[in-house]
Coordinates of C-alpha atoms and ligand atoms in Angstrom, one line a residue:
Chain A
M17 CA 0.0 0.0 0.0
R18 CA 1.1 3.5 -0.7
L19 CA -0.4 6.9 0.0
V20 CA -0.6 9.6 -2.6
I21 CA -1.3 13.2 -1.7
D22 CA -2.9 15.5 -4.3
P23 CA -0.7 18.6 -4.0
T24 CA -3.4 20.8 -5.5
R25 CA -5.8 20.0 -2.7
C26 CA -3.5 19.7 0.3
H27 CA -3.4 22.9 2.4
G28 CA -0.7 21.7 4.7
H29 CA -2.8 21.1 7.9
G30 CA -0.4 18.4 8.9
T31 CA -3.0 16.0 10.4
C32 CA -1.6 13.2 8.2
A33 CA 1.9 13.7 9.4
Q34 CA 0.8 13.4 13.0
L35 CA -0.9 10.1 12.4
L36 CA 1.7 8.7 10.0
D37 CA 4.9 10.1 11.4
E38 CA 6.8 7.1 10.1
Y39 CA 5.9 7.9 6.6
I40 CA 5.3 11.6 6.4
R41 CA 7.4 14.6 7.4
L42 CA 6.5 18.2 6.9
D43 CA 8.6 20.6 4.9
K44 CA 9.4 24.1 6.2
W45 CA 6.1 25.4 4.8
H46 CA 4.2 22.6 6.7
Y47 CA 3.4 20.6 3.5
P48 CA 3.8 16.8 3.7
I49 CA 6.7 15.0 2.2
V50 CA 5.7 11.4 1.7
G51 CA 8.5 8.9 2.1
K52 CA 9.3 6.3 -0.6
Q53 CA 8.6 3.2 1.5
K54 CA 5.4 1.3 1.3
V55 CA 2.9 1.4 4.2
S56 CA 3.0 -1.9 6.1
A57 CA -0.2 -3.9 6.4
G58 CA -0.1 -3.3 10.2
H59 CA -0.6 0.4 9.5
A60 CA -3.5 0.0 7.2
D61 CA -6.1 1.3 9.7
L62 CA -3.9 4.3 10.5
L63 CA -3.6 5.0 6.8
M64 CA -7.4 4.8 6.3
R65 CA -7.9 7.1 9.2
A66 CA -5.5 9.7 7.9
A67 CA -7.3 9.6 4.5
Q68 CA -10.7 10.1 6.3
L69 CA -9.4 12.9 8.6
C70 CA -7.6 14.9 5.9
P71 CA -9.7 18.1 5.9
E72 CA -9.2 18.5 2.1
L73 CA -9.7 14.9 1.2
A74 CA -6.3 15.0 -0.5
I75 CA -5.1 11.6 0.4
S76 CA -5.6 8.5 -1.9
I77 CA -4.6 5.0 -1.0
V78 CA -3.0 3.0 -3.8
D79 CA -2.7 -0.7 -3.6
D80 CA 0.3 -2.1 -5.4
Chain B
M65 CA -13.5 13.7 -44.8
I66 CA -12.1 14.9 -48.1
E67 CA -13.0 12.1 -50.6
S68 CA -10.0 10.3 -52.0
V69 CA -9.0 7.6 -54.5
S70 CA -6.0 6.1 -52.9
A71 CA -6.2 3.7 -50.0
S72 CA -2.5 3.5 -49.2
I73 CA -0.2 6.1 -47.8
M74 CA 2.3 6.9 -50.4
A75 CA 3.1 10.1 -52.2
P76 CA 6.6 10.5 -53.4
T77 CA 6.4 14.2 -54.3
G78 CA 4.7 17.3 -52.9
P79 CA 5.2 19.9 -50.3
R80 CA 5.9 18.9 -46.8
R81 CA 6.3 22.3 -45.3
L82 CA 3.8 23.6 -42.9
S83 CA 4.2 27.1 -44.2
L84 CA 2.9 26.4 -47.6
G85 CA 0.8 29.4 -48.7
W86 CA 2.5 31.9 -46.5
E87 CA 4.9 32.3 -49.4
S88 CA 4.8 36.1 -49.4
A89 CA 7.3 35.9 -46.7
H90 CA 8.8 32.5 -47.4
R91 CA 12.5 32.7 -48.3
P92 CA 14.7 29.6 -47.9
S93 CA 18.3 30.1 -46.6
P94 CA 21.3 29.5 -48.8
S95 CA 21.6 26.0 -47.3
G96 CA 17.9 25.6 -48.2
R97 CA 17.2 24.1 -44.7
V98 CA 16.1 27.2 -42.8
A99 CA 13.1 29.1 -44.1
F100 CA 12.0 32.5 -42.7
V101 CA 8.2 32.2 -42.6
S102 CA 7.0 35.4 -41.0
D103 CA 7.9 38.3 -38.8
L104 CA 6.4 38.5 -35.3
S105 CA 3.7 41.0 -36.1
P106 CA 2.6 39.9 -39.5
R107 CA 0.1 41.9 -41.6
P108 CA -3.1 40.0 -41.7
R109 CA -2.9 37.6 -44.5
L110 CA -5.7 35.6 -46.2
V111 CA -6.3 32.2 -44.8
M112 CA -5.5 29.6 -47.5
P113 CA -8.7 28.7 -49.2
L114 CA -9.6 25.0 -49.1
A115 CA -9.3 24.5 -52.8
E116 CA -5.8 25.9 -52.7
H117 CA -5.0 23.8 -49.6
V118 CA -6.1 20.6 -51.4
A119 CA -4.2 21.6 -54.6
G120 CA -1.1 22.1 -52.5
Y121 CA -1.2 19.1 -50.1
G122 CA -3.5 16.8 -51.9
R123 CA -6.5 15.0 -50.6
L124 CA -6.7 13.2 -47.4
P125 CA -6.1 9.4 -47.6
S126 CA -9.2 7.3 -47.3
G127 CA -9.5 3.7 -46.1
L128 CA -6.9 4.4 -43.4
T129 CA -7.0 1.9 -40.6
M130 CA -5.7 2.5 -37.1
R131 CA -3.0 -0.2 -37.6
M132 CA -1.7 1.6 -40.8
A133 CA -1.8 5.0 -39.1
L134 CA 0.0 3.7 -36.0
D135 CA 2.7 2.0 -38.1
T136 CA 3.2 5.1 -40.3
L137 CA 3.3 7.5 -37.3
R138 CA 5.7 5.3 -35.5
A139 CA 8.0 5.0 -38.5
S140 CA 7.9 8.7 -38.9
N141 CA 9.2 9.4 -35.4
L142 CA 6.9 12.3 -35.1
T143 CA 7.1 13.8 -31.6
G144 CA 4.8 16.3 -29.9
R145 CA 5.4 20.0 -30.5
G146 CA 3.9 21.3 -27.3
G147 CA 6.9 20.9 -25.1
A148 CA 7.5 17.4 -23.8
G149 CA 8.4 15.9 -27.2
F150 CA 6.4 12.7 -26.5
P151 CA 6.1 10.2 -29.5
F152 CA 2.7 10.9 -31.0
W153 CA 2.0 7.2 -32.0
K154 CA 2.3 6.1 -28.4
K155 CA -0.2 8.7 -27.3
L156 CA -2.6 7.6 -30.1
Q157 CA -2.2 4.0 -29.2
A158 CA -2.8 4.6 -25.5
V159 CA -6.1 6.3 -26.3
A160 CA -7.1 3.8 -28.9
T161 CA -6.6 0.9 -26.5
A162 CA -8.0 2.6 -23.4
E163 CA -10.7 0.5 -21.7
S164 CA -13.6 2.8 -21.3
R165 CA -17.3 2.9 -22.0
K166 CA -17.0 6.5 -23.1
S167 CA -16.0 7.4 -26.6
P168 CA -12.7 9.2 -26.9
V169 CA -12.2 13.0 -27.0
V170 CA -9.7 14.8 -29.2
I171 CA -8.2 18.1 -28.3
A172 CA -5.8 20.3 -30.3
N173 CA -3.9 22.6 -27.9
G174 CA -3.4 26.0 -29.5
S175 CA -3.3 28.1 -26.3
E176 CA 0.4 28.9 -26.9
S177 CA 1.0 30.1 -23.4
E178 CA 4.7 30.7 -23.8
P179 CA 4.5 34.5 -24.2
L180 CA 7.3 34.7 -26.8
S181 CA 5.9 32.0 -29.0
K182 CA 4.0 32.8 -32.2
K183 CA 4.3 29.7 -34.3
D184 CA 1.0 28.1 -33.2
T185 CA -1.1 31.2 -33.7
L186 CA 0.5 31.9 -37.1
L187 CA -0.1 28.3 -38.2
L188 CA -3.8 28.6 -37.2
K189 CA -4.2 31.9 -38.9
N190 CA -2.5 31.0 -42.1
N191 CA -3.1 27.3 -42.5
P192 CA -6.0 26.2 -40.3
H193 CA -7.0 23.5 -42.8
L194 CA -3.9 21.5 -42.1
V195 CA -4.6 21.5 -38.4
L196 CA -8.3 20.6 -39.0
D197 CA -7.2 17.8 -41.4
G198 CA -5.1 16.3 -38.6
I199 CA -7.9 16.6 -36.0
S200 CA -10.4 15.1 -38.5
M201 CA -8.2 12.1 -39.3
I202 CA -7.4 11.3 -35.7
A203 CA -11.0 11.8 -34.5
G204 CA -12.1 9.5 -37.4
L205 CA -9.6 6.8 -36.5
L206 CA -10.5 6.9 -32.9
G207 CA -14.2 7.1 -33.5
A208 CA -14.3 10.2 -31.3
K209 CA -17.7 11.8 -30.7
S210 CA -16.2 15.2 -29.8
A211 CA -13.2 17.2 -30.9
Y212 CA -12.0 20.6 -29.6
L213 CA -9.6 23.3 -30.6
Y214 CA -8.4 25.3 -27.7
V215 CA -7.2 28.8 -28.7
K216 CA -6.2 32.0 -27.1
D217 CA -5.7 34.3 -30.0
R218 CA -8.8 36.1 -31.3
E219 CA -7.7 36.3 -35.0
A220 CA -6.7 32.6 -34.9
H221 CA -10.2 31.9 -33.6
T222 CA -11.7 33.8 -36.5
A223 CA -9.5 32.0 -39.0
V224 CA -10.4 28.6 -37.7
N225 CA -14.2 29.4 -37.7
A226 CA -13.9 30.6 -41.4
A227 CA -12.0 27.5 -42.3
M228 CA -14.6 25.2 -40.7
R229 CA -17.5 27.1 -42.4
E230 CA -15.7 26.5 -45.7
R231 CA -15.3 22.8 -45.1
R232 CA -19.0 22.5 -44.2
E233 CA -20.0 24.5 -47.3
R234 CA -17.9 22.2 -49.4
G235 CA -19.8 19.2 -48.0
I236 CA -17.0 17.6 -46.2
S237 CA -18.5 15.3 -43.7
E238 CA -16.4 15.2 -40.6
L239 CA -16.8 15.5 -36.9
R240 CA -17.6 19.1 -36.0
V241 CA -14.8 20.8 -34.0
T242 CA -15.8 22.9 -31.0
V243 CA -13.6 26.0 -30.5
V244 CA -13.0 26.7 -26.8
E245 CA -11.3 29.9 -25.7
A246 CA -8.2 29.6 -23.6
P247 CA -8.0 32.1 -20.8
A248 CA -4.8 34.1 -20.2
G249 CA -2.0 32.7 -18.1
Y250 CA 1.0 30.5 -18.4
V251 CA -0.5 27.4 -16.9
S252 CA -3.8 27.5 -18.9
G253 CA -2.1 25.5 -21.6
Q254 CA -1.0 22.6 -19.3
E255 CA -2.8 19.4 -20.3
T256 CA -5.0 18.9 -17.2
A257 CA -5.9 22.6 -17.2
V258 CA -7.0 22.3 -20.8
V259 CA -9.0 19.1 -19.9
R260 CA -10.7 21.0 -17.1
R261 CA -11.5 24.0 -19.2
I262 CA -13.0 21.9 -22.0
A263 CA -15.3 20.4 -19.3
K264 CA -16.4 24.0 -18.5
G265 CA -14.2 24.1 -15.3
P266 CA -11.4 26.6 -14.5
A267 CA -8.2 26.4 -16.6
L268 CA -6.1 25.2 -13.7
P269 CA -4.0 22.0 -13.5
Q270 CA -5.6 19.1 -11.8
F271 CA -4.0 16.2 -10.1
S272 CA -5.0 12.7 -11.0
L273 CA -3.8 9.2 -10.5
D274 CA -4.9 8.4 -14.1
R275 CA -3.5 9.7 -17.3
I276 CA -5.8 11.7 -19.5
S277 CA -5.4 9.0 -22.2
T278 CA -7.5 6.7 -20.0
S279 CA -9.5 9.3 -18.1
G280 CA -9.6 12.9 -19.4
V281 CA -12.5 15.1 -20.3
R282 CA -15.4 14.0 -18.1
G283 CA -13.7 10.6 -17.6
A284 CA -13.4 9.9 -21.3
P285 CA -10.1 8.7 -22.9
T286 CA -8.6 11.9 -24.2
L287 CA -6.0 12.7 -26.9
L288 CA -4.5 16.1 -26.4
S289 CA -1.8 17.4 -28.7
N290 CA -0.3 20.7 -29.8
V291 CA -1.8 22.2 -33.0
E292 CA 1.5 21.9 -34.8
T293 CA 1.5 18.2 -34.0
F294 CA -1.9 17.8 -35.6
A295 CA -0.6 19.6 -38.7
Q296 CA 2.4 17.3 -38.8
V297 CA 0.0 14.3 -38.5
A298 CA -1.9 15.6 -41.5
I299 CA 1.3 15.6 -43.5
V300 CA 2.7 12.2 -42.3
L301 CA -0.6 10.4 -42.9
R302 CA -0.9 11.9 -46.4
F303 CA 2.6 11.3 -47.6
G304 CA 3.8 8.4 -45.5
A305 CA 6.7 7.8 -43.2
D306 CA 9.3 7.2 -45.9
W307 CA 8.6 10.4 -47.6
Y308 CA 8.5 12.3 -44.3
Q309 CA 11.9 11.0 -43.4
Q310 CA 13.6 11.3 -46.7
G311 CA 16.7 13.4 -46.9
G312 CA 17.3 14.0 -43.3
Q313 CA 19.7 12.9 -40.5
G314 CA 19.0 11.8 -37.0
S315 CA 15.8 10.6 -35.6
D316 CA 13.3 13.2 -36.4
R317 CA 13.0 14.2 -40.0
G318 CA 10.0 16.2 -40.5
T319 CA 10.1 20.0 -40.6
R320 CA 9.6 22.0 -37.4
L321 CA 8.2 25.5 -36.8
L322 CA 10.0 27.7 -34.2
T323 CA 9.8 31.2 -32.9
L324 CA 13.1 33.0 -32.8
V325 CA 13.3 36.1 -30.6
G326 CA 15.7 38.3 -28.8
A327 CA 18.9 40.0 -30.1
V328 CA 18.7 39.1 -33.7
G329 CA 18.3 41.2 -36.9
R330 CA 15.3 39.1 -38.1
P331 CA 13.2 37.7 -35.3
G332 CA 10.2 35.7 -36.4
V333 CA 8.7 32.3 -37.1
Y334 CA 11.0 29.9 -39.0
E335 CA 10.5 26.5 -40.5
L336 CA 13.5 24.1 -40.2
L337 CA 14.0 21.5 -42.8
P338 CA 15.8 18.2 -41.9
G339 CA 19.4 18.7 -41.0
A340 CA 19.3 22.4 -40.3
T341 CA 21.9 23.5 -37.8
L342 CA 21.8 26.1 -35.1
A343 CA 24.5 27.9 -36.9
E344 CA 22.4 28.1 -40.1
L345 CA 19.4 29.4 -38.1
L346 CA 21.4 32.1 -36.4
R347 CA 23.0 33.2 -39.7
E348 CA 19.6 33.3 -41.3
A349 CA 18.2 35.4 -38.5
D350 CA 21.1 37.9 -38.8
A351 CA 22.1 37.1 -35.2
G352 CA 25.7 38.5 -35.7
D353 CA 27.8 37.4 -32.8
P354 CA 25.4 36.5 -30.0
R355 CA 26.4 35.3 -26.6
A356 CA 23.9 32.6 -25.8
V357 CA 20.7 31.0 -26.9
L358 CA 17.9 29.8 -24.6
V359 CA 16.6 26.7 -26.4
G360 CA 13.1 25.5 -25.9
G361 CA 11.4 28.5 -24.2
Y362 CA 11.1 29.5 -20.5
F363 CA 11.4 25.9 -19.4
G364 CA 14.4 25.5 -21.7
R365 CA 18.2 25.2 -21.4
W366 CA 21.0 27.5 -22.5
V367 CA 23.6 27.1 -25.1
D368 CA 26.7 29.2 -24.3
L369 CA 28.0 30.2 -27.7
G370 CA 31.4 30.9 -26.2
T371 CA 32.0 27.2 -26.0
P372 CA 33.5 25.4 -29.0
N373 CA 31.3 23.5 -31.4
S374 CA 28.2 25.0 -29.8
T375 CA 26.2 25.6 -33.0
N376 CA 27.3 23.1 -35.7
F377 CA 24.8 20.4 -35.0
P378 CA 21.5 19.4 -36.7
M379 CA 18.5 20.3 -34.6
D380 CA 16.7 17.0 -34.5
D381 CA 15.4 15.4 -31.3
Q382 CA 18.2 12.9 -31.0
T383 CA 21.1 15.3 -31.5
L384 CA 19.5 17.8 -29.2
A385 CA 19.1 15.2 -26.5
E386 CA 22.7 14.2 -26.8
R387 CA 23.5 17.8 -26.0
K388 CA 21.1 17.8 -23.1
L389 CA 18.8 20.1 -25.0
S390 CA 15.3 19.8 -26.2
F391 CA 13.1 21.6 -28.7
G392 CA 10.6 22.2 -25.9
A393 CA 7.9 24.6 -27.0
G394 CA 9.9 25.6 -30.1
I395 CA 11.3 28.9 -28.9
F396 CA 14.9 30.1 -29.4
G397 CA 15.8 33.1 -27.3
V398 CA 19.0 34.8 -28.3
V399 CA 20.9 37.2 -26.0
G400 CA 23.9 39.4 -27.1
H401 CA 27.0 40.5 -25.3
D402 CA 25.3 43.6 -23.9
T403 CA 22.9 41.4 -21.9
C404 CA 23.7 39.1 -18.9
P405 CA 22.0 35.7 -19.4
V406 CA 21.8 35.3 -15.6
V407 CA 19.8 38.5 -15.3
E408 CA 17.6 37.4 -18.1
A409 CA 16.9 34.1 -16.4
A410 CA 16.3 35.8 -13.0
A411 CA 13.6 38.0 -14.7
I412 CA 12.0 35.0 -16.4
T413 CA 12.1 33.1 -13.1
E414 CA 10.3 35.9 -11.4
Y415 CA 7.7 36.1 -14.2
L416 CA 7.1 32.3 -14.0
A417 CA 6.9 32.3 -10.1
G418 CA 4.1 34.9 -10.6
Q419 CA 2.3 32.5 -13.0
S420 CA 2.0 29.7 -10.4
A421 CA -1.6 28.7 -10.2
G422 CA -1.2 28.9 -6.4
Q423 CA -2.7 25.6 -5.7
C424 CA 0.2 23.6 -4.4
G425 CA 2.3 24.6 -1.4
P426 CA 5.8 23.8 -2.8
C427 CA 5.0 25.7 -6.0
M428 CA 3.3 28.7 -4.4
H429 CA 5.9 29.1 -1.6
G430 CA 9.0 27.6 -3.3
L431 CA 9.0 29.5 -6.6
P432 CA 9.1 32.9 -5.0
E433 CA 12.1 31.8 -2.9
I434 CA 13.8 30.4 -6.0
S435 CA 13.1 33.7 -7.7
T436 CA 14.6 35.7 -4.8
A437 CA 17.7 33.6 -4.8
M438 CA 18.1 34.1 -8.6
A439 CA 17.7 37.9 -8.1
R440 CA 20.5 37.9 -5.4
I441 CA 22.8 36.1 -7.9
A442 CA 21.8 38.2 -10.9
L443 CA 22.1 41.5 -9.2
S444 CA 25.3 40.6 -7.4
S445 CA 23.6 41.6 -4.1
D446 CA 24.5 38.4 -2.2
V447 CA 25.6 35.6 -4.6
E448 CA 26.7 33.3 -1.8
R449 CA 23.4 33.4 -0.1
G450 CA 21.5 33.1 -3.4
M451 CA 23.4 29.9 -4.4
H452 CA 23.0 28.5 -0.9
D453 CA 19.2 29.1 -1.0
L454 CA 18.9 27.5 -4.4
R455 CA 20.6 24.4 -3.1
A456 CA 18.2 24.3 -0.1
V457 CA 14.9 25.1 -1.8
I458 CA 15.1 23.2 -5.1
P459 CA 14.9 19.8 -3.5
L460 CA 11.8 21.0 -1.6
V461 CA 10.1 22.0 -4.8
E462 CA 11.2 19.5 -7.5
H463 CA 8.6 16.8 -8.4
R464 CA 6.2 18.1 -5.7
G465 CA 3.9 20.2 -7.8
G466 CA 0.5 19.1 -9.2
C467 CA 1.9 19.8 -12.7
Q468 CA 5.3 20.3 -14.4
H469 CA 5.4 24.1 -13.9
P470 CA 7.8 24.2 -11.0
D471 CA 10.0 21.5 -12.6
G472 CA 10.2 23.6 -15.7
V473 CA 11.4 26.6 -13.7
I474 CA 14.0 24.5 -11.9
Q475 CA 15.3 23.3 -15.3
L476 CA 15.9 26.9 -16.4
V477 CA 17.5 27.8 -13.1
R478 CA 19.9 24.8 -13.1
S479 CA 20.8 25.4 -16.7
T480 CA 21.6 29.0 -16.0
V481 CA 23.9 28.5 -13.0
G482 CA 25.5 25.6 -14.8
A483 CA 26.1 27.1 -18.2
F484 CA 27.2 30.5 -16.8
A485 CA 29.2 29.4 -13.7
E486 CA 32.0 31.8 -14.8
E487 CA 29.5 34.7 -14.9
V488 CA 28.1 33.7 -11.5
K489 CA 31.7 33.8 -10.2
L490 CA 32.2 37.3 -11.6
H491 CA 29.0 38.4 -9.9
R492 CA 30.4 37.3 -6.6
S493 CA 33.0 40.0 -6.9
G494 CA 30.2 42.5 -7.8
R495 CA 31.0 42.5 -11.5
C496 CA 29.0 41.4 -14.6
T497 CA 30.3 40.9 -18.2
A498 CA 27.3 42.6 -19.7
R499 CA 28.6 45.6 -21.6
G500 CA 25.6 47.8 -21.7
S501 CA 22.7 48.4 -19.4
H502 CA 20.5 45.4 -18.5
T503 CA 17.7 45.5 -21.0
S504 CA 15.8 42.3 -21.0
V505 CA 15.2 40.9 -24.5
L506 CA 13.5 37.7 -23.3
L507 CA 10.8 39.0 -20.9
P508 CA 7.3 38.9 -22.2
P509 CA 6.1 42.3 -23.5
G510 CA 4.5 44.3 -20.7
A511 CA 5.8 42.1 -17.9
T512 CA 7.1 43.9 -14.9
V513 CA 9.3 42.2 -12.5
A514 CA 10.9 43.5 -9.3
A515 CA 14.4 42.8 -10.7
G516 CA 13.1 45.6 -13.0
A517 CA 15.4 47.8 -10.9
V518 CA 17.8 46.7 -13.6
V519 CA 15.7 44.8 -16.0
R520 CA 13.4 46.9 -18.1
Ligands
FMN266 C1 2.8 25.1 -17.3 C2 2.6 24.4 -18.7 C3 2.0 25.1 -19.7 C4 1.8 24.5 -21.0 N1 1.3 25.3 -22.0 C5 1.2 24.7 -23.2 C6 0.6 25.4 -24.4 O1 0.3 26.6 -24.3 N2 0.5 24.8 -25.5 C7 0.8 23.4 -25.7 O2 0.7 22.9 -26.8 N3 1.3 22.7 -24.7 C8 1.5 23.3 -23.5 N4 2.0 22.6 -22.4 C9 2.2 21.1 -22.6 C10 0.9 20.3 -22.5 O3 0.8 20.0 -21.1 C11 0.9 19.1 -23.3 O4 2.0 18.3 -23.0 C12 1.0 19.3 -24.8 O5 0.0 20.2 -25.2 C13 0.8 18.0 -25.5 O6 1.0 18.2 -26.9 P1 2.1 17.5 -27.8 O7 2.2 16.0 -27.4 O8 1.7 17.7 -29.2 O9 3.4 18.2 -27.4 C14 2.2 23.2 -21.2 C15 2.7 22.5 -20.1 C16 2.9 23.1 -18.8 C17 3.5 22.3 -17.7
SF4_267 S1 -4.0 16.2 6.3 FE1 -4.5 16.6 4.1 S2 -4.4 18.8 3.9 FE2 -3.4 18.2 5.8 S3 -1.2 18.1 5.3 FE3 -2.1 16.0 5.2 S4 -2.7 15.8 3.0 FE4 -2.4 18.0 3.4
SF4_268 S1 2.5 23.0 -9.5 FE1 2.1 25.2 -9.4 S2 1.2 25.6 -11.4 FE2 1.1 23.4 -11.2 S3 -0.9 23.0 -10.3 FE3 0.5 23.2 -8.6 S4 0.3 25.4 -8.1 FE4 -0.5 25.2 -10.1

């Protein structure tokens, strides 16, 4: 599983980085930088929650 | 479609220039490989009438199958003329094989958002039938139910409407093309912005996990190409790949339109025939002894003419790529010795930063920082800090936009500090090799930038 953030929607609220701090860090403008590694199956629920909680609905989950 | 007798694509003779009919200004160079087509503010000329168009180029082939078209387009090596240089046949194949219940949509992109470019507008104004032929053939092959022409220029719009009326009056049965006006702005020509505008949305880029070839306008498989690309398609599918390729060198053997601007005696739109070199182009444009050329437009790369062997190469896709260059949007910007290319690039960077659609954080915040860093370097105010900031900010911006706009800016910036490292060094000591005052020759007309303290 990977997460993909739509940069045109994301407003840099940072909620996702709080939930998924292993995978996402924030740049100096507080926009998320998504790491390259895949999200482990154990973190699937967390990923789902991050996608639901993003205020801009900018997060997609890609299965590959 | 124009009725025809031949079912196969072969025509050993005939014109392959796109500028046929603009002859009043057409004048081939001594080498015969560079043709001056038009100056930048041409007097209104008559659109080539359909009868003359057919007499010049011949009728469209009939009985053309997708297989034949793909083979021919593939063999011709035709690449897109809108900037990215993507092979046209691959794009066509992707749309043709897309799994979708919706019928495909065809779009010709004539928004020509590069402010210095004139070739697309001139093509539409002088030879709209060639572009319409290309759209008609591709829409026919794909079984498209809608086709659009996206244009910014008003006179081009009028010319296209007149040409379409003529085709209807002559009883040509083909899919009707809807002309959609492209709003102002640099990013309005970006492919997802075009797709959104066609669907009556704002002309702003959109992020998607899908390519437009599978899901574009309202979810339909969409083929979007530059208007010159469609004109080239109309030529390749008429005359065949062998003919298209004959007589050239390198990988790409059709002609190309380009806009040449800046410090030259004869700026204008040119058509390059196969094998034409940069040296021939500069000679033909009365460039004298210029300092550098920005190849490809605002997202382009510099050629420093002070380096040996910098102009004696044929300008085909392959040779350009070997030199880390690309035709890009087909703009060649020439600067002379009285202009500092670093100042030029800083001014362009500032203009482009201002053209961000302001949707994505890294683009909206990062481009102004890159622009400020470039201004520090260009104006010799704090070169050290400028270079340091570029190194810090570029990785935060690159590949993080919703579209290629920021990456295009970064390409220009990298090329500038790379090609003119000596100049940057000079700026560190507060000097600049530019002989005269800094008068920008590559900024869009009317653009004001803060570096305008020196760049006017
Ligand atoms: C910021 C931006 C602006 C663009 N503007 C134009 C344009 O004005 N005209 C154009 O043909 N392509 C433009 N493009 C390229 C298009 O996205 C697209 O790649 C092109 O129209 C495809 O045509 P082609 O395959 O024939 O090159 C732009 C791209 C970007 C990133
Ligand atoms: S939660 Fe959504 S809007 Fe906020 S930073 Fe993450 S992706 Fe962007
Ligand atoms: S990268 Fe810049 S220009 Fe492209 S969509 Fe995002 S904000 Fe707009």
